[in-house]
Amino acid sequence: MIKMRLARLRRLLAKHKLDGLLVSLPANRRYLSGFTPADGQLGESSGCLLVTPRDALLLTDFRYQLTAQEQATYYEVRIYRQGLAQELAGLARQLGIKRLGFEGEALLVEQHQRLAAALTEVELEPTRGLVAGLRVKKDPEELRQITASLALMERVLDQVLDEDLVGMSERQLALKLVRAVEDQGGEGPAFPPIVASGPNGAEPHAEPGERVIQAGEPVIFDVGAQVGGYLSDISRTVVAGGLERAGEQFRQVYAVARRAQLKALQGIRPGMTGGEADALAREVIAEAGFGTRFGHSLGHGVGLYTHEAPSLGPNSQEVLRPGMVFTIEPGIYLPGWGGVRLEQMVVLEPTGCRLLNGLDRFYDL
Ligand code: ZN
């Protein structure tokens, strides 16, 4: 698998006339090498890859030496002692690198300055989305991990939704979700879970707080797990205490969001742009009079990151292709009242979307 990925990257190097690419984005590093450590805080790195037409090196420091040798078996592991810039300067001379690409979306200005100061005879060329472009279509092994991650998350969410939510705080539920993901074999949550009750649901990315859930309120759950490095992302909106306690507003808003979702699920085809896919759902919501209350994109790719290519947003020109995995998550948010978001994950096939979710948990309104 790694060998094939490297071969694809090398074709891109030739196309962009690069003598090498420095890969520092953690997901790209992992995808191309199998090296799993995360980076620490901003500006810290557990290492980077240097890929040339002939060579594949993993440059890291003493802390990761054993892991690197064990995981990145296609790579020659180099331990830098005076920092990456000095190591690279020596390697560029040794390997004859004149034009070196780096990931413009991953390098801090300060890191770039350090590289430029050390690599005086090398042309440093920013690239954008090179490896992300390789990652956008999922191979069977990736699809297996994503499906496993989603299945685990759904099992956990299903159990939590079986409980009586009334009287629990958002934070209690969020902690419960995180703990259950780990107890049931996940590596952890894909992102901090969102549990947004009542009026808090009007903020799409609300942080769970001490608010205690009341009967009859809508509660948005947006959760994900990590399995084998791959993530899942799912949202459901439920009424605390059961649908029979829901008001008219909820029924109306929910029905529109669900209709929009089904329209997109059934209508998206390979060859459409992300913008065209987004419009399928957006039109339904706009026609119902909630156009301005759906302020985010319809969906996004999911893989080693929760949010990656492709984007299914109003301005997206990205063409959707078979093998891509993305979410379909229309939402409607009413300040002072709350919100509804319904999120499914699909893999695009030649004939359309194949649903990856098994959990239903939708109201039929
Ligand atoms: Zn999402």
PDB file of N, CA, C and O in Angstrom, residues 213-287:
ATOM      1  N   ILE A 213     -30.588  19.267  30.673  1.00  0.00           N
ATOM      2  CA  ILE A 213     -31.545  19.081  29.581  1.00  0.00           C
ATOM      3  C   ILE A 213     -32.977  18.949  30.114  1.00  0.00           C
ATOM      4  O   ILE A 213     -33.240  18.223  31.067  1.00  0.00           O
ATOM      5  N   GLN A 214     -33.877  19.680  29.462  1.00  0.00           N
ATOM      6  CA  GLN A 214     -35.287  19.706  29.872  1.00  0.00           C
ATOM      7  C   GLN A 214     -36.126  18.850  28.912  1.00  0.00           C
ATOM      8  O   GLN A 214     -35.788  18.736  27.739  1.00  0.00           O
ATOM      9  N   ALA A 215     -37.205  18.331  29.428  1.00  0.00           N
ATOM     10  CA  ALA A 215     -38.092  17.507  28.590  1.00  0.00           C
ATOM     11  C   ALA A 215     -38.647  18.349  27.434  1.00  0.00           C
ATOM     12  O   ALA A 215     -38.988  19.514  27.616  1.00  0.00           O
ATOM     13  N   GLY A 216     -38.706  17.734  26.262  1.00  0.00           N
ATOM     14  CA  GLY A 216     -39.302  18.393  25.101  1.00  0.00           C
ATOM     15  C   GLY A 216     -38.326  19.202  24.275  1.00  0.00           C
ATOM     16  O   GLY A 216     -38.682  19.693  23.199  1.00  0.00           O
ATOM     17  N   GLU A 217     -37.083  19.340  24.753  1.00  0.00           N
ATOM     18  CA  GLU A 217     -36.092  20.137  24.019  1.00  0.00           C
ATOM     19  C   GLU A 217     -35.410  19.305  22.944  1.00  0.00           C
ATOM     20  O   GLU A 217     -35.119  18.127  23.146  1.00  0.00           O
ATOM     21  N   PRO A 218     -35.055  19.963  21.821  1.00  0.00           N
ATOM     22  CA  PRO A 218     -34.201  19.264  20.863  1.00  0.00           C
ATOM     23  C   PRO A 218     -32.765  19.218  21.400  1.00  0.00           C
ATOM     24  O   PRO A 218     -32.310  20.179  22.024  1.00  0.00           O
ATOM     25  N   VAL A 219     -32.088  18.096  21.182  1.00  0.00           N
ATOM     26  CA  VAL A 219     -30.681  17.968  21.559  1.00  0.00           C
ATOM     27  C   VAL A 219     -29.906  17.467  20.354  1.00  0.00           C
ATOM     28  O   VAL A 219     -30.242  16.421  19.788  1.00  0.00           O
ATOM     29  N   ILE A 220     -28.901  18.245  19.951  1.00  0.00           N
ATOM     30  CA  ILE A 220     -28.042  17.837  18.833  1.00  0.00           C
ATOM     31  C   ILE A 220     -26.839  17.083  19.383  1.00  0.00           C
ATOM     32  O   ILE A 220     -26.155  17.570  20.286  1.00  0.00           O
ATOM     33  N   PHE A 221     -26.600  15.904  18.858  1.00  0.00           N
ATOM     34  CA  PHE A 221     -25.374  15.142  19.139  1.00  0.00           C
ATOM     35  C   PHE A 221     -24.541  15.125  17.860  1.00  0.00           C
ATOM     36  O   PHE A 221     -25.049  14.761  16.798  1.00  0.00           O
ATOM     37  N   ASP A 222     -23.280  15.516  17.973  1.00  0.00           N
ATOM     38  CA  ASP A 222     -22.365  15.446  16.823  1.00  0.00           C
ATOM     39  C   ASP A 222     -21.082  14.820  17.347  1.00  0.00           C
ATOM     40  O   ASP A 222     -20.361  15.439  18.137  1.00  0.00           O
ATOM     41  N   VAL A 223     -20.829  13.584  16.949  1.00  0.00           N
ATOM     42  CA  VAL A 223     -19.775  12.796  17.582  1.00  0.00           C
ATOM     43  C   VAL A 223     -18.985  12.004  16.538  1.00  0.00           C
ATOM     44  O   VAL A 223     -19.461  11.762  15.432  1.00  0.00           O
ATOM     45  N   GLY A 224     -17.795  11.606  16.923  1.00  0.00           N
ATOM     46  CA  GLY A 224     -16.973  10.788  16.030  1.00  0.00           C
ATOM     47  C   GLY A 224     -15.961   9.997  16.834  1.00  0.00           C
ATOM     48  O   GLY A 224     -15.643  10.364  17.967  1.00  0.00           O
ATOM     49  N   ALA A 225     -15.471   8.926  16.237  1.00  0.00           N
ATOM     50  CA  ALA A 225     -14.479   8.078  16.895  1.00  0.00           C
ATOM     51  C   ALA A 225     -13.262   7.944  15.995  1.00  0.00           C
ATOM     52  O   ALA A 225     -13.297   8.330  14.822  1.00  0.00           O
ATOM     53  N   GLN A 226     -12.181   7.399  16.576  1.00  0.00           N
ATOM     54  CA  GLN A 226     -10.988   7.094  15.786  1.00  0.00           C
ATOM     55  C   GLN A 226     -10.658   5.614  15.918  1.00  0.00           C
ATOM     56  O   GLN A 226     -10.564   5.083  17.024  1.00  0.00           O
ATOM     57  N   VAL A 227     -10.508   4.968  14.776  1.00  0.00           N
ATOM     58  CA  VAL A 227     -10.127   3.545  14.738  1.00  0.00           C
ATOM     59  C   VAL A 227      -9.071   3.386  13.637  1.00  0.00           C
ATOM     60  O   VAL A 227      -9.312   3.778  12.498  1.00  0.00           O
ATOM     61  N   GLY A 228      -7.928   2.837  13.993  1.00  0.00           N
ATOM     62  CA  GLY A 228      -6.855   2.670  13.005  1.00  0.00           C
ATOM     63  C   GLY A 228      -6.419   3.993  12.401  1.00  0.00           C
ATOM     64  O   GLY A 228      -5.966   4.027  11.263  1.00  0.00           O
ATOM     65  N   GLY A 229      -6.572   5.060  13.161  1.00  0.00           N
ATOM     66  CA  GLY A 229      -6.216   6.397  12.673  1.00  0.00           C
ATOM     67  C   GLY A 229      -7.327   7.072  11.896  1.00  0.00           C
ATOM     68  O   GLY A 229      -7.277   8.270  11.640  1.00  0.00           O
ATOM     69  N   TYR A 230      -8.353   6.306  11.519  1.00  0.00           N
ATOM     70  CA  TYR A 230      -9.430   6.857  10.691  1.00  0.00           C
ATOM     71  C   TYR A 230     -10.623   7.287  11.528  1.00  0.00           C
ATOM     72  O   TYR A 230     -10.924   6.689  12.563  1.00  0.00           O
ATOM     73  N   LEU A 231     -11.293   8.328  11.047  1.00  0.00           N
ATOM     74  CA  LEU A 231     -12.307   8.995  11.855  1.00  0.00           C
ATOM     75  C   LEU A 231     -13.710   8.778  11.292  1.00  0.00           C
ATOM     76  O   LEU A 231     -13.877   8.388  10.131  1.00  0.00           O
ATOM     77  N   SER A 232     -14.662   9.039  12.154  1.00  0.00           N
ATOM     78  CA  SER A 232     -16.061   9.021  11.734  1.00  0.00           C
ATOM     79  C   SER A 232     -16.696  10.306  12.235  1.00  0.00           C
ATOM     80  O   SER A 232     -16.138  10.995  13.091  1.00  0.00           O
ATOM     81  N   ASP A 233     -17.858  10.618  11.714  1.00  0.00           N
ATOM     82  CA  ASP A 233     -18.526  11.880  12.041  1.00  0.00           C
ATOM     83  C   ASP A 233     -20.019  11.664  11.822  1.00  0.00           C
ATOM     84  O   ASP A 233     -20.442  11.338  10.708  1.00  0.00           O
ATOM     85  N   ILE A 234     -20.776  11.819  12.889  1.00  0.00           N
ATOM     86  CA  ILE A 234     -22.213  11.558  12.784  1.00  0.00           C
ATOM     87  C   ILE A 234     -22.980  12.537  13.666  1.00  0.00           C
ATOM     88  O   ILE A 234     -22.536  12.856  14.769  1.00  0.00           O
ATOM     89  N   SER A 235     -24.088  13.033  13.182  1.00  0.00           N
ATOM     90  CA  SER A 235     -24.963  13.891  13.997  1.00  0.00           C
ATOM     91  C   SER A 235     -26.386  13.364  13.951  1.00  0.00           C
ATOM     92  O   SER A 235     -26.853  12.921  12.903  1.00  0.00           O
ATOM     93  N   ARG A 236     -27.020  13.454  15.100  1.00  0.00           N
ATOM     94  CA  ARG A 236     -28.450  13.163  15.187  1.00  0.00           C
ATOM     95  C   ARG A 236     -29.059  14.212  16.114  1.00  0.00           C
ATOM     96  O   ARG A 236     -28.391  14.716  17.021  1.00  0.00           O
ATOM     97  N   THR A 237     -30.318  14.514  15.871  1.00  0.00           N
ATOM     98  CA  THR A 237     -31.030  15.421  16.762  1.00  0.00           C
ATOM     99  C   THR A 237     -32.232  14.669  17.320  1.00  0.00           C
ATOM    100  O   THR A 237     -32.974  14.035  16.555  1.00  0.00           O
ATOM    101  N   VAL A 238     -32.350  14.695  18.637  1.00  0.00           N
ATOM    102  CA  VAL A 238     -33.460  13.973  19.270  1.00  0.00           C
ATOM    103  C   VAL A 238     -34.211  14.912  20.218  1.00  0.00           C
ATOM    104  O   VAL A 238     -33.682  15.965  20.613  1.00  0.00           O
ATOM    105  N   VAL A 239     -35.420  14.527  20.558  1.00  0.00           N
ATOM    106  CA  VAL A 239     -36.191  15.300  21.530  1.00  0.00           C
ATOM    107  C   VAL A 239     -36.057  14.616  22.884  1.00  0.00           C
ATOM    108  O   VAL A 239     -36.354  13.416  23.008  1.00  0.00           O
ATOM    109  N   ALA A 240     -35.589  15.369  23.879  1.00  0.00           N
ATOM    110  CA  ALA A 240     -35.435  14.813  25.219  1.00  0.00           C
ATOM    111  C   ALA A 240     -36.803  14.403  25.750  1.00  0.00           C
ATOM    112  O   ALA A 240     -37.755  15.185  25.701  1.00  0.00           O
ATOM    113  N   GLY A 241     -36.908  13.174  26.206  1.00  0.00           N
ATOM    114  CA  GLY A 241     -38.178  12.692  26.757  1.00  0.00           C
ATOM    115  C   GLY A 241     -39.104  12.121  25.708  1.00  0.00           C
ATOM    116  O   GLY A 241     -40.199  11.668  26.025  1.00  0.00           O
ATOM    117  N   GLY A 242     -38.683  12.121  24.441  1.00  0.00           N
ATOM    118  CA  GLY A 242     -39.496  11.488  23.395  1.00  0.00           C
ATOM    119  C   GLY A 242     -40.169  12.485  22.469  1.00  0.00           C
ATOM    120  O   GLY A 242     -40.479  13.619  22.860  1.00  0.00           O
ATOM    121  N   LEU A 243     -40.381  12.022  21.251  1.00  0.00           N
ATOM    122  CA  LEU A 243     -40.930  12.893  20.200  1.00  0.00           C
ATOM    123  C   LEU A 243     -42.296  13.470  20.574  1.00  0.00           C
ATOM    124  O   LEU A 243     -42.640  14.584  20.182  1.00  0.00           O
ATOM    125  N   GLU A 244     -43.078  12.716  21.362  1.00  0.00           N
ATOM    126  CA  GLU A 244     -44.431  13.199  21.688  1.00  0.00           C
ATOM    127  C   GLU A 244     -44.399  14.512  22.486  1.00  0.00           C
ATOM    128  O   GLU A 244     -45.372  15.233  22.541  1.00  0.00           O
ATOM    129  N   ARG A 245     -43.239  14.843  23.036  1.00  0.00           N
ATOM    130  CA  ARG A 245     -43.139  16.097  23.798  1.00  0.00           C
ATOM    131  C   ARG A 245     -42.658  17.248  22.926  1.00  0.00           C
ATOM    132  O   ARG A 245     -42.498  18.371  23.410  1.00  0.00           O
ATOM    133  N   ALA A 246     -42.373  16.972  21.661  1.00  0.00           N
ATOM    134  CA  ALA A 246     -41.826  18.017  20.785  1.00  0.00           C
ATOM    135  C   ALA A 246     -42.905  19.015  20.374  1.00  0.00           C
ATOM    136  O   ALA A 246     -44.080  18.662  20.251  1.00  0.00           O
ATOM    137  N   GLY A 247     -42.484  20.233  20.145  1.00  0.00           N
ATOM    138  CA  GLY A 247     -43.408  21.270  19.687  1.00  0.00           C
ATOM    139  C   GLY A 247     -43.515  21.280  18.163  1.00  0.00           C
ATOM    140  O   GLY A 247     -42.813  20.546  17.472  1.00  0.00           O
ATOM    141  N   GLU A 248     -44.389  22.154  17.679  1.00  0.00           N
ATOM    142  CA  GLU A 248     -44.635  22.257  16.236  1.00  0.00           C
ATOM    143  C   GLU A 248     -43.382  22.730  15.492  1.00  0.00           C
ATOM    144  O   GLU A 248     -43.073  22.248  14.408  1.00  0.00           O
ATOM    145  N   GLN A 249     -42.666  23.686  16.119  1.00  0.00           N
ATOM    146  CA  GLN A 249     -41.447  24.209  15.492  1.00  0.00           C
ATOM    147  C   GLN A 249     -40.466  23.074  15.179  1.00  0.00           C
ATOM    148  O   GLN A 249     -39.900  23.003  14.102  1.00  0.00           O
ATOM    149  N   PHE A 250     -40.277  22.182  16.148  1.00  0.00           N
ATOM    150  CA  PHE A 250     -39.336  21.080  15.945  1.00  0.00           C
ATOM    151  C   PHE A 250     -39.778  20.213  14.777  1.00  0.00           C
ATOM    152  O   PHE A 250     -38.975  19.868  13.901  1.00  0.00           O
ATOM    153  N   ARG A 251     -41.048  19.877  14.764  1.00  0.00           N
ATOM    154  CA  ARG A 251     -41.540  18.984  13.704  1.00  0.00           C
ATOM    155  C   ARG A 251     -41.311  19.589  12.329  1.00  0.00           C
ATOM    156  O   ARG A 251     -40.890  18.902  11.391  1.00  0.00           O
ATOM    157  N   GLN A 252     -41.573  20.881  12.235  1.00  0.00           N
ATOM    158  CA  GLN A 252     -41.431  21.544  10.938  1.00  0.00           C
ATOM    159  C   GLN A 252     -39.960  21.578  10.507  1.00  0.00           C
ATOM    160  O   GLN A 252     -39.609  21.175   9.397  1.00  0.00           O
ATOM    161  N   VAL A 253     -39.093  22.061  11.411  1.00  0.00           N
ATOM    162  CA  VAL A 253     -37.676  22.222  11.092  1.00  0.00           C
ATOM    163  C   VAL A 253     -37.034  20.863  10.789  1.00  0.00           C
ATOM    164  O   VAL A 253     -36.283  20.703   9.832  1.00  0.00           O
ATOM    165  N   TYR A 254     -37.360  19.892  11.608  1.00  0.00           N
ATOM    166  CA  TYR A 254     -36.769  18.559  11.450  1.00  0.00           C
ATOM    167  C   TYR A 254     -37.153  17.955  10.104  1.00  0.00           C
ATOM    168  O   TYR A 254     -36.309  17.401   9.380  1.00  0.00           O
ATOM    169  N   ALA A 255     -38.429  18.070   9.760  1.00  0.00           N
ATOM    170  CA  ALA A 255     -38.906  17.478   8.507  1.00  0.00           C
ATOM    171  C   ALA A 255     -38.186  18.095   7.310  1.00  0.00           C
ATOM    172  O   ALA A 255     -37.827  17.402   6.359  1.00  0.00           O
ATOM    173  N   VAL A 256     -37.945  19.408   7.370  1.00  0.00           N
ATOM    174  CA  VAL A 256     -37.257  20.083   6.260  1.00  0.00           C
ATOM    175  C   VAL A 256     -35.806  19.596   6.169  1.00  0.00           C
ATOM    176  O   VAL A 256     -35.312  19.260   5.080  1.00  0.00           O
ATOM    177  N   ALA A 257     -35.117  19.528   7.312  1.00  0.00           N
ATOM    178  CA  ALA A 257     -33.713  19.089   7.309  1.00  0.00           C
ATOM    179  C   ALA A 257     -33.598  17.663   6.775  1.00  0.00           C
ATOM    180  O   ALA A 257     -32.709  17.349   5.987  1.00  0.00           O
ATOM    181  N   ARG A 258     -34.512  16.821   7.184  1.00  0.00           N
ATOM    182  CA  ARG A 258     -34.459  15.422   6.742  1.00  0.00           C
ATOM    183  C   ARG A 258     -34.752  15.306   5.240  1.00  0.00           C
ATOM    184  O   ARG A 258     -34.102  14.539   4.529  1.00  0.00           O
ATOM    185  N   ARG A 259     -35.724  16.114   4.790  1.00  0.00           N
ATOM    186  CA  ARG A 259     -36.047  16.095   3.353  1.00  0.00           C
ATOM    187  C   ARG A 259     -34.829  16.549   2.544  1.00  0.00           C
ATOM    188  O   ARG A 259     -34.499  15.970   1.514  1.00  0.00           O
ATOM    189  N   ALA A 260     -34.160  17.578   3.039  1.00  0.00           N
ATOM    190  CA  ALA A 260     -32.966  18.095   2.349  1.00  0.00           C
ATOM    191  C   ALA A 260     -31.886  17.022   2.294  1.00  0.00           C
ATOM    192  O   ALA A 260     -31.211  16.837   1.279  1.00  0.00           O
ATOM    193  N   GLN A 261     -31.734  16.302   3.397  1.00  0.00           N
ATOM    194  CA  GLN A 261     -30.705  15.260   3.447  1.00  0.00           C
ATOM    195  C   GLN A 261     -30.991  14.143   2.442  1.00  0.00           C
ATOM    196  O   GLN A 261     -30.113  13.709   1.697  1.00  0.00           O
ATOM    197  N   LEU A 262     -32.243  13.699   2.420  1.00  0.00           N
ATOM    198  CA  LEU A 262     -32.608  12.609   1.510  1.00  0.00           C
ATOM    199  C   LEU A 262     -32.460  13.039   0.051  1.00  0.00           C
ATOM    200  O   LEU A 262     -32.019  12.263  -0.798  1.00  0.00           O
ATOM    201  N   LYS A 263     -32.796  14.293  -0.217  1.00  0.00           N
ATOM    202  CA  LYS A 263     -32.655  14.817  -1.583  1.00  0.00           C
ATOM    203  C   LYS A 263     -31.192  14.720  -2.025  1.00  0.00           C
ATOM    204  O   LYS A 263     -30.893  14.291  -3.141  1.00  0.00           O
ATOM    205  N   ALA A 264     -30.284  15.119  -1.131  1.00  0.00           N
ATOM    206  CA  ALA A 264     -28.856  15.072  -1.464  1.00  0.00           C
ATOM    207  C   ALA A 264     -28.369  13.629  -1.584  1.00  0.00           C
ATOM    208  O   ALA A 264     -27.673  13.273  -2.530  1.00  0.00           O
ATOM    209  N   LEU A 265     -28.762  12.811  -0.617  1.00  0.00           N
ATOM    210  CA  LEU A 265     -28.348  11.396  -0.627  1.00  0.00           C
ATOM    211  C   LEU A 265     -28.741  10.711  -1.928  1.00  0.00           C
ATOM    212  O   LEU A 265     -27.982   9.925  -2.487  1.00  0.00           O
ATOM    213  N   GLN A 266     -29.935  11.018  -2.388  1.00  0.00           N
ATOM    214  CA  GLN A 266     -30.436  10.348  -3.593  1.00  0.00           C
ATOM    215  C   GLN A 266     -29.953  11.013  -4.868  1.00  0.00           C
ATOM    216  O   GLN A 266     -29.901  10.386  -5.925  1.00  0.00           O
ATOM    217  N   GLY A 267     -29.586  12.294  -4.773  1.00  0.00           N
ATOM    218  CA  GLY A 267     -29.301  13.041  -6.007  1.00  0.00           C
ATOM    219  C   GLY A 267     -27.833  13.192  -6.365  1.00  0.00           C
ATOM    220  O   GLY A 267     -27.503  13.493  -7.508  1.00  0.00           O
ATOM    221  N   ILE A 268     -26.937  13.019  -5.400  1.00  0.00           N
ATOM    222  CA  ILE A 268     -25.520  13.266  -5.679  1.00  0.00           C
ATOM    223  C   ILE A 268     -24.960  12.184  -6.601  1.00  0.00           C
ATOM    224  O   ILE A 268     -25.193  10.993  -6.379  1.00  0.00           O
ATOM    225  N   ARG A 269     -24.256  12.621  -7.630  1.00  0.00           N
ATOM    226  CA  ARG A 269     -23.653  11.701  -8.614  1.00  0.00           C
ATOM    227  C   ARG A 269     -22.198  12.103  -8.856  1.00  0.00           C
ATOM    228  O   ARG A 269     -21.856  13.274  -8.747  1.00  0.00           O
ATOM    229  N   PRO A 270     -21.368  11.127  -9.229  1.00  0.00           N
ATOM    230  CA  PRO A 270     -20.004  11.481  -9.640  1.00  0.00           C
ATOM    231  C   PRO A 270     -20.064  12.472 -10.806  1.00  0.00           C
ATOM    232  O   PRO A 270     -20.972  12.398 -11.636  1.00  0.00           O
ATOM    233  N   GLY A 271     -19.102  13.387 -10.821  1.00  0.00           N
ATOM    234  CA  GLY A 271     -19.073  14.389 -11.886  1.00  0.00           C
ATOM    235  C   GLY A 271     -19.675  15.714 -11.463  1.00  0.00           C
ATOM    236  O   GLY A 271     -19.390  16.750 -12.051  1.00  0.00           O
ATOM    237  N   MET A 272     -20.526  15.689 -10.428  1.00  0.00           N
ATOM    238  CA  MET A 272     -21.057  16.951  -9.889  1.00  0.00           C
ATOM    239  C   MET A 272     -19.944  17.670  -9.147  1.00  0.00           C
ATOM    240  O   MET A 272     -19.037  17.040  -8.620  1.00  0.00           O
ATOM    241  N   THR A 273     -20.036  18.986  -9.049  1.00  0.00           N
ATOM    242  CA  THR A 273     -19.119  19.706  -8.163  1.00  0.00           C
ATOM    243  C   THR A 273     -19.690  19.674  -6.746  1.00  0.00           C
ATOM    244  O   THR A 273     -20.891  19.411  -6.552  1.00  0.00           O
ATOM    245  N   GLY A 274     -18.832  19.953  -5.780  1.00  0.00           N
ATOM    246  CA  GLY A 274     -19.279  20.050  -4.392  1.00  0.00           C
ATOM    247  C   GLY A 274     -20.392  21.091  -4.254  1.00  0.00           C
ATOM    248  O   GLY A 274     -21.321  20.930  -3.469  1.00  0.00           O
ATOM    249  N   GLY A 275     -20.290  22.167  -5.039  1.00  0.00           N
ATOM    250  CA  GLY A 275     -21.301  23.227  -5.007  1.00  0.00           C
ATOM    251  C   GLY A 275     -22.650  22.730  -5.503  1.00  0.00           C
ATOM    252  O   GLY A 275     -23.701  23.051  -4.928  1.00  0.00           O
ATOM    253  N   GLU A 276     -22.630  21.934  -6.548  1.00  0.00           N
ATOM    254  CA  GLU A 276     -23.891  21.400  -7.089  1.00  0.00           C
ATOM    255  C   GLU A 276     -24.535  20.424  -6.101  1.00  0.00           C
ATOM    256  O   GLU A 276     -25.762  20.397  -5.948  1.00  0.00           O
ATOM    257  N   ALA A 277     -23.699  19.648  -5.420  1.00  0.00           N
ATOM    258  CA  ALA A 277     -24.219  18.715  -4.419  1.00  0.00           C
ATOM    259  C   ALA A 277     -24.861  19.488  -3.265  1.00  0.00           C
ATOM    260  O   ALA A 277     -25.968  19.170  -2.818  1.00  0.00           O
ATOM    261  N   ASP A 278     -24.166  20.517  -2.818  1.00  0.00           N
ATOM    262  CA  ASP A 278     -24.671  21.359  -1.727  1.00  0.00           C
ATOM    263  C   ASP A 278     -26.030  21.965  -2.093  1.00  0.00           C
ATOM    264  O   ASP A 278     -26.945  22.016  -1.272  1.00  0.00           O
ATOM    265  N   ALA A 279     -26.143  22.390  -3.356  1.00  0.00           N
ATOM    266  CA  ALA A 279     -27.365  23.077  -3.795  1.00  0.00           C
ATOM    267  C   ALA A 279     -28.593  22.169  -3.705  1.00  0.00           C
ATOM    268  O   ALA A 279     -29.703  22.646  -3.451  1.00  0.00           O
ATOM    269  N   LEU A 280     -28.399  20.857  -3.893  1.00  0.00           N
ATOM    270  CA  LEU A 280     -29.535  19.927  -3.828  1.00  0.00           C
ATOM    271  C   LEU A 280     -30.272  20.085  -2.501  1.00  0.00           C
ATOM    272  O   LEU A 280     -31.498  20.167  -2.458  1.00  0.00           O
ATOM    273  N   ALA A 281     -29.508  20.107  -1.420  1.00  0.00           N
ATOM    274  CA  ALA A 281     -30.119  20.215  -0.090  1.00  0.00           C
ATOM    275  C   ALA A 281     -30.509  21.658   0.218  1.00  0.00           C
ATOM    276  O   ALA A 281     -31.556  21.925   0.820  1.00  0.00           O
ATOM    277  N   ARG A 282     -29.652  22.578  -0.202  1.00  0.00           N
ATOM    278  CA  ARG A 282     -29.875  23.988   0.149  1.00  0.00           C
ATOM    279  C   ARG A 282     -31.191  24.509  -0.435  1.00  0.00           C
ATOM    280  O   ARG A 282     -31.897  25.303   0.198  1.00  0.00           O
ATOM    281  N   GLU A 283     -31.526  24.046  -1.637  1.00  0.00           N
ATOM    282  CA  GLU A 283     -32.778  24.499  -2.265  1.00  0.00           C
ATOM    283  C   GLU A 283     -33.988  24.086  -1.432  1.00  0.00           C
ATOM    284  O   GLU A 283     -34.925  24.855  -1.268  1.00  0.00           O
ATOM    285  N   VAL A 284     -33.948  22.868  -0.909  1.00  0.00           N
ATOM    286  CA  VAL A 284     -35.075  22.380  -0.104  1.00  0.00           C
ATOM    287  C   VAL A 284     -35.255  23.271   1.129  1.00  0.00           C
ATOM    288  O   VAL A 284     -36.372  23.667   1.487  1.00  0.00           O
ATOM    289  N   ILE A 285     -34.129  23.599   1.757  1.00  0.00           N
ATOM    290  CA  ILE A 285     -34.180  24.396   2.989  1.00  0.00           C
ATOM    291  C   ILE A 285     -34.601  25.834   2.677  1.00  0.00           C
ATOM    292  O   ILE A 285     -35.391  26.437   3.409  1.00  0.00           O
ATOM    293  N   ALA A 286     -34.102  26.364   1.550  1.00  0.00           N
ATOM    294  CA  ALA A 286     -34.459  27.738   1.170  1.00  0.00           C
ATOM    295  C   ALA A 286     -35.943  27.836   0.827  1.00  0.00           C
ATOM    296  O   ALA A 286     -36.617  28.788   1.227  1.00  0.00           O
ATOM    297  N   GLU A 287     -36.448  26.848   0.099  1.00  0.00           N
ATOM    298  CA  GLU A 287     -37.865  26.870  -0.280  1.00  0.00           C
ATOM    299  C   GLU A 287     -38.776  26.848   0.945  1.00  0.00           C
ATOM    300  O   GLU A 287     -39.868  27.394   0.929  1.00  0.00           O
TER     301      GLU A 287
END
